[in-house]
Amino acid sequence: MFSCVGYGAASATAPLKPLTFERRECGPNDVQIDITHCGVCHSDIHTVRSEWGESLYPCVPGHEIIGRVVKTGSSVTRFKVGDCVGVGCMVDSCRHCDSCTAGLEQYCDANPVWTYNSPDAAFPQEGAYTFGGYSRSIVVTEHFVLKVPETLDPAAAAPLLCAGITTWSPLAHWKVGKGHKVGVVGLGGLGHMAVKFAVALGAEVTLFTTSPNKVEDGKRLGAHRVVISKDAEAMAAEHNRFDFILDAVSADHDVNAYLALLRQDGHMVLVGLPEKPMSVAAFALVGKRRSLAGSAIGGIKETQEMLDFCGKHNITADIEMIRMDQINDAYERVLRSDVKYRFVIDMESLPKAI
Ligand code: NAP
Ligand code: ZN
Ligand code: ZN
């Protein structure tokens, strides 16, 4: 074991502060990574603040990790020292259930080992759990490490590891492409990647936003149309139009208002994870045989496919770089929907020792 410097919270109401914790040594199947950048996902905030159930403290979040390989175990074949690599929301899974063998480790029957705040069998002591990417380094089993195209700016590539794959996976699964009318709800970290991907896949994309000041950005990011979702008349004009709607909203909102926008047999997929259950009107689905589904991140294979697609088409996130000690202010700005469109932490700014 070795001591690692990171940033974490001591409780659901405490600010994030510098701390140290133990990482496992690099084993035969492991890759040790010096973290250079980490994106700030809204899930980090939900978890730090115990909004999805009781979190474990201290809580060190961060699952949009980019770094350089500094050590490889003796059995590692796909990586070498110096490679630019990524780690997303998972660091392990059972590897033999139907979901894992299908390359969809995020749906592992035994639950994946999440990158942070998840039980960690790599440590012998009872109650050990994982620590995320707001830290100096991480040790991850080879299967869960991604190759990041060297042509991409590593800072702007960090959000691909969660915001990117979470929006790519449902677009790929529901085969969104040319000739489809697609709606994206919420222009945050996930939403802005959804707009970029849906446009790159050839769909006609409409952004739904509560923020009138994001209209121009929505168009710059490629959306063909932008609708202010608080405008009832504008929403009514969109009824029965869409083949596919991706909902990336982080807070309580009325999903029935968006179900009404689907045409017959249209699909709406939730990727946003608001704290409280939402109510769905049966009439909103039944009348036009519409479907409502959910989707979690993406498997390792499809994450690599998404990164390779981004390398080929030069797609990254629009980011604002922050220092590690700006993280608490950054959280407040995310909660005000005031981020364009992902904060990424420059890990050089992490204290060398504490
Ligand atoms: P984010 O950057 O904060 O974006 C959320 C957007 O939702 C905001 O920019 C805002 O867009 C809209 N919004 C916020 N509050 C709203 C409200 N009260 N009513 C309507 N719209 C509102 O968050 P994110 O990092 O993209 O994450 C979005 C959600 O996805 C979070 O719940 C996160 O935990 C979840 N998530 C899920 C997965 C998964 O695997 N399914 C993976 C990662 C994240 P406008 O200003 O445009 O309205
Ligand atoms: Zn995330
Ligand atoms: Zn499994």
PDB file of N, CA, C and O and ligand atoms in Angstrom, residues 93-101 104-105 107-112, ligand 3:
ATOM      1  N   SER A  93     -15.537  -5.524 -12.015  1.00  0.00           N
ATOM      2  CA  SER A  93     -16.874  -6.141 -11.984  1.00  0.00           C
ATOM      3  C   SER A  93     -16.642  -7.642 -11.859  1.00  0.00           C
ATOM      4  O   SER A  93     -15.490  -8.092 -11.838  1.00  0.00           O
ATOM      5  N   CYS A  94     -17.733  -8.451 -11.810  1.00  0.00           N
ATOM      6  CA  CYS A  94     -17.559  -9.895 -11.568  1.00  0.00           C
ATOM      7  C   CYS A  94     -16.888 -10.590 -12.754  1.00  0.00           C
ATOM      8  O   CYS A  94     -16.251 -11.621 -12.606  1.00  0.00           O
ATOM      9  N   ARG A  95     -17.054 -10.042 -13.971  1.00  0.00           N
ATOM     10  CA  ARG A  95     -16.448 -10.529 -15.226  1.00  0.00           C
ATOM     11  C   ARG A  95     -17.064 -11.811 -15.763  1.00  0.00           C
ATOM     12  O   ARG A  95     -16.616 -12.315 -16.784  1.00  0.00           O
ATOM     13  N   HIS A  96     -18.051 -12.447 -15.078  1.00  0.00           N
ATOM     14  CA  HIS A  96     -18.595 -13.687 -15.642  1.00  0.00           C
ATOM     15  C   HIS A  96     -20.119 -13.728 -15.735  1.00  0.00           C
ATOM     16  O   HIS A  96     -20.662 -14.675 -16.285  1.00  0.00           O
ATOM     17  N   CYS A  97     -20.846 -12.745 -15.231  1.00  0.00           N
ATOM     18  CA  CYS A  97     -22.310 -12.766 -15.396  1.00  0.00           C
ATOM     19  C   CYS A  97     -22.639 -12.423 -16.862  1.00  0.00           C
ATOM     20  O   CYS A  97     -21.751 -12.054 -17.633  1.00  0.00           O
ATOM     21  N   ASP A  98     -23.920 -12.564 -17.225  1.00  0.00           N
ATOM     22  CA  ASP A  98     -24.313 -12.317 -18.616  1.00  0.00           C
ATOM     23  C   ASP A  98     -23.958 -10.898 -19.064  1.00  0.00           C
ATOM     24  O   ASP A  98     -23.496 -10.689 -20.195  1.00  0.00           O
ATOM     25  N   SER A  99     -24.187  -9.933 -18.189  1.00  0.00           N
ATOM     26  CA  SER A  99     -23.901  -8.543 -18.567  1.00  0.00           C
ATOM     27  C   SER A  99     -22.407  -8.343 -18.789  1.00  0.00           C
ATOM     28  O   SER A  99     -21.993  -7.721 -19.777  1.00  0.00           O
ATOM     29  N   CYS A 100     -21.595  -8.886 -17.877  1.00  0.00           N
ATOM     30  CA  CYS A 100     -20.138  -8.714 -18.017  1.00  0.00           C
ATOM     31  C   CYS A 100     -19.631  -9.391 -19.282  1.00  0.00           C
ATOM     32  O   CYS A 100     -18.830  -8.807 -20.024  1.00  0.00           O
ATOM     33  N   THR A 101     -20.110 -10.614 -19.550  1.00  0.00           N
ATOM     34  CA  THR A 101     -19.592 -11.316 -20.735  1.00  0.00           C
ATOM     35  C   THR A 101     -20.087 -10.645 -22.025  1.00  0.00           C
ATOM     36  O   THR A 101     -19.462 -10.776 -23.066  1.00  0.00           O
ATOM     37  N   LEU A 104     -21.061  -5.410 -21.035  1.00  0.00           N
ATOM     38  CA  LEU A 104     -21.878  -4.359 -20.416  1.00  0.00           C
ATOM     39  C   LEU A 104     -21.686  -4.413 -18.901  1.00  0.00           C
ATOM     40  O   LEU A 104     -22.626  -4.639 -18.133  1.00  0.00           O
ATOM     41  N   GLU A 105     -20.428  -4.215 -18.491  1.00  0.00           N
ATOM     42  CA  GLU A 105     -20.053  -4.376 -17.082  1.00  0.00           C
ATOM     43  C   GLU A 105     -20.824  -3.441 -16.160  1.00  0.00           C
ATOM     44  O   GLU A 105     -20.957  -3.724 -14.960  1.00  0.00           O
ATOM     45  N   TYR A 107     -23.842  -3.101 -15.960  1.00  0.00           N
ATOM     46  CA  TYR A 107     -25.060  -3.765 -15.482  1.00  0.00           C
ATOM     47  C   TYR A 107     -24.745  -5.081 -14.774  1.00  0.00           C
ATOM     48  O   TYR A 107     -25.622  -5.938 -14.627  1.00  0.00           O
ATOM     49  N   CYS A 108     -23.512  -5.277 -14.346  1.00  0.00           N
ATOM     50  CA  CYS A 108     -23.069  -6.499 -13.670  1.00  0.00           C
ATOM     51  C   CYS A 108     -24.065  -6.925 -12.579  1.00  0.00           C
ATOM     52  O   CYS A 108     -24.483  -6.107 -11.760  1.00  0.00           O
ATOM     53  N   ASP A 109     -24.422  -8.228 -12.598  1.00  0.00           N
ATOM     54  CA  ASP A 109     -25.384  -8.744 -11.614  1.00  0.00           C
ATOM     55  C   ASP A 109     -24.902  -8.535 -10.186  1.00  0.00           C
ATOM     56  O   ASP A 109     -25.701  -8.407  -9.255  1.00  0.00           O
ATOM     57  N   ALA A 110     -23.597  -8.563 -10.008  1.00  0.00           N
ATOM     58  CA  ALA A 110     -23.040  -8.400  -8.658  1.00  0.00           C
ATOM     59  C   ALA A 110     -22.719  -6.927  -8.367  1.00  0.00           C
ATOM     60  O   ALA A 110     -22.112  -6.625  -7.334  1.00  0.00           O
ATOM     61  N   ASN A 111     -23.108  -6.047  -9.277  1.00  0.00           N
ATOM     62  CA  ASN A 111     -22.777  -4.619  -9.259  1.00  0.00           C
ATOM     63  C   ASN A 111     -21.299  -4.410  -9.558  1.00  0.00           C
ATOM     64  O   ASN A 111     -20.451  -5.105  -8.992  1.00  0.00           O
ATOM     65  N   PRO A 112     -21.005  -3.464 -10.408  1.00  0.00           N
ATOM     66  CA  PRO A 112     -19.586  -3.166 -10.663  1.00  0.00           C
ATOM     67  C   PRO A 112     -18.952  -2.568  -9.409  1.00  0.00           C
ATOM     68  O   PRO A 112     -19.661  -2.101  -8.510  1.00  0.00           O
TER      69      PRO A 112
HETATM   70 ZN    ZN B   3     -20.822  -9.273 -13.750  1.00  0.00          ZN
END
